[in-house]
C-alpha positions as a LaTeX table, in Angstrom:
\begin{tabular}{lrrr}
\hline
Residue & $x$ (\AA) & $y$ (\AA) & $z$ (\AA) \\
\hline
Asn1 & 135.21 & $-92.63$ & $-103.09$ \\
Gly2 & 139.63 & $-92.61$ & $-104.28$ \\
Thr3 & 139.85 & $-89.10$ & $-103.95$ \\
Leu4 & 143.34 & $-88.30$ & $-102.72$ \\
Phe5 & 143.88 & $-84.74$ & $-101.19$ \\
Val6 & 147.55 & $-83.78$ & $-101.47$ \\
Ser7 & 148.51 & $-80.44$ & $-100.22$ \\
Gly8 & 152.02 & $-78.49$ & $-98.95$ \\
Cys9 & 154.35 & $-79.96$ & $-101.28$ \\
Val10 & 157.36 & $-77.99$ & $-101.37$ \\
Gly11 & 161.16 & $-78.28$ & $-102.60$ \\
Phe12 & 162.13 & $-80.65$ & $-100.17$ \\
Ile13 & 164.47 & $-83.45$ & $-100.80$ \\
Pro14 & 162.45 & $-86.36$ & $-99.06$ \\
Glu15 & 165.94 & $-88.38$ & $-97.82$ \\
Thr16 & 167.11 & $-85.26$ & $-96.33$ \\
Met17 & 163.75 & $-82.97$ & $-95.52$ \\
Gln18 & 166.36 & $-80.14$ & $-97.36$ \\
Ile19 & 164.93 & $-77.39$ & $-100.04$ \\
Val20 & 166.37 & $-78.52$ & $-103.42$ \\
Glu21 & 169.48 & $-76.30$ & $-103.94$ \\
Gly22 & 169.33 & $-74.32$ & $-107.44$ \\
Gly23 & 166.87 & $-71.59$ & $-107.22$ \\
Val24 & 163.04 & $-71.64$ & $-108.75$ \\
Glu25 & 163.77 & $-74.06$ & $-111.41$ \\
Ala26 & 164.76 & $-76.60$ & $-108.96$ \\
Glu27 & 162.53 & $-76.10$ & $-106.34$ \\
Ala28 & 159.30 & $-76.76$ & $-109.10$ \\
Glu29 & 160.77 & $-79.67$ & $-110.36$ \\
Gln30 & 161.38 & $-81.09$ & $-107.26$ \\
Val31 & 157.89 & $-80.49$ & $-105.92$ \\
Met32 & 156.69 & $-82.09$ & $-109.26$ \\
Lys33 & 158.72 & $-84.99$ & $-108.22$ \\
Asn34 & 157.31 & $-84.82$ & $-105.00$ \\
Met35 & 153.59 & $-84.91$ & $-106.16$ \\
Gly36 & 154.03 & $-87.65$ & $-108.12$ \\
Ala37 & 155.45 & $-89.63$ & $-106.04$ \\
Ile38 & 152.45 & $-88.89$ & $-103.42$ \\
Leu39 & 149.99 & $-89.70$ & $-106.52$ \\
Glu40 & 151.77 & $-92.85$ & $-106.85$ \\
Ala41 & 151.65 & $-93.88$ & $-103.52$ \\
Gly42 & 147.71 & $-93.15$ & $-103.41$ \\
Asn43 & 147.64 & $-95.40$ & $-106.97$ \\
Ser44 & 146.81 & $-92.16$ & $-109.24$ \\
Ser45 & 148.80 & $-90.41$ & $-111.29$ \\
Phe46 & 149.31 & $-86.41$ & $-112.47$ \\
Glu47 & 146.14 & $-87.42$ & $-114.88$ \\
Asn48 & 143.81 & $-87.66$ & $-112.18$ \\
Val49 & 144.60 & $-84.55$ & $-110.71$ \\
Leu50 & 141.25 & $-81.99$ & $-111.02$ \\
Lys51 & 142.80 & $-78.80$ & $-109.16$ \\
Thr52 & 146.41 & $-77.05$ & $-108.05$ \\
Thr53 & 147.34 & $-74.07$ & $-106.64$ \\
Val54 & 150.49 & $-72.88$ & $-107.04$ \\
Leu55 & 152.03 & $-70.08$ & $-104.88$ \\
Leu56 & 154.98 & $-67.93$ & $-105.95$ \\
Thr57 & 156.85 & $-65.02$ & $-104.25$ \\
Asp58 & 157.73 & $-63.54$ & $-107.79$ \\
Met59 & 155.53 & $-63.28$ & $-110.64$ \\
Glu60 & 158.53 & $-62.78$ & $-112.72$ \\
Asn61 & 158.91 & $-66.85$ & $-112.23$ \\
Phe62 & 155.74 & $-67.19$ & $-113.18$ \\
Ala63 & 156.98 & $-68.62$ & $-116.70$ \\
Thr64 & 159.60 & $-70.53$ & $-115.45$ \\
Val65 & 157.34 & $-72.60$ & $-113.03$ \\
Asn66 & 154.83 & $-72.79$ & $-115.64$ \\
Ala67 & 157.49 & $-74.58$ & $-118.43$ \\
Ile68 & 157.91 & $-76.93$ & $-114.98$ \\
Tyr69 & 154.18 & $-77.37$ & $-114.41$ \\
Ala70 & 153.81 & $-78.35$ & $-117.83$ \\
Lys71 & 155.57 & $-80.61$ & $-118.57$ \\
Tyr72 & 153.73 & $-82.82$ & $-116.10$ \\
Phe73 & 150.55 & $-82.16$ & $-117.50$ \\
Ser74 & 149.65 & $-83.85$ & $-120.66$ \\
Gly75 & 146.77 & $-82.52$ & $-123.00$ \\
Val76 & 144.96 & $-79.62$ & $-120.57$ \\
Pro77 & 146.31 & $-78.53$ & $-117.36$ \\
Pro78 & 143.38 & $-79.17$ & $-114.03$ \\
Ala79 & 142.34 & $-75.90$ & $-113.16$ \\
\hline
\end{tabular}
C-alpha cells in the first residue's frame, strides 16, 4: 500500500556511526537529515509523514528541538 514505517532515528553520522558533536541542536538536525535520507530512499518525503514521536531527555531542550523539527515540515506538522 506504499506505507513506509521509520523508527529509531538517532543523531548518528551514517558514515562513521558516531553521534554528531555539538549537543542537542546538532543531534536534532542530524536526526532529521537521517530521516530525510530514509524517506527519500523509500520514495517518500517529509510531506507524507503522518506521525512522529520525539523523545527528549530534558524538556529544557523542547524549544530548540521544536525549531529544528519545524524546518523540515512545511505547513501543519504531523501529529
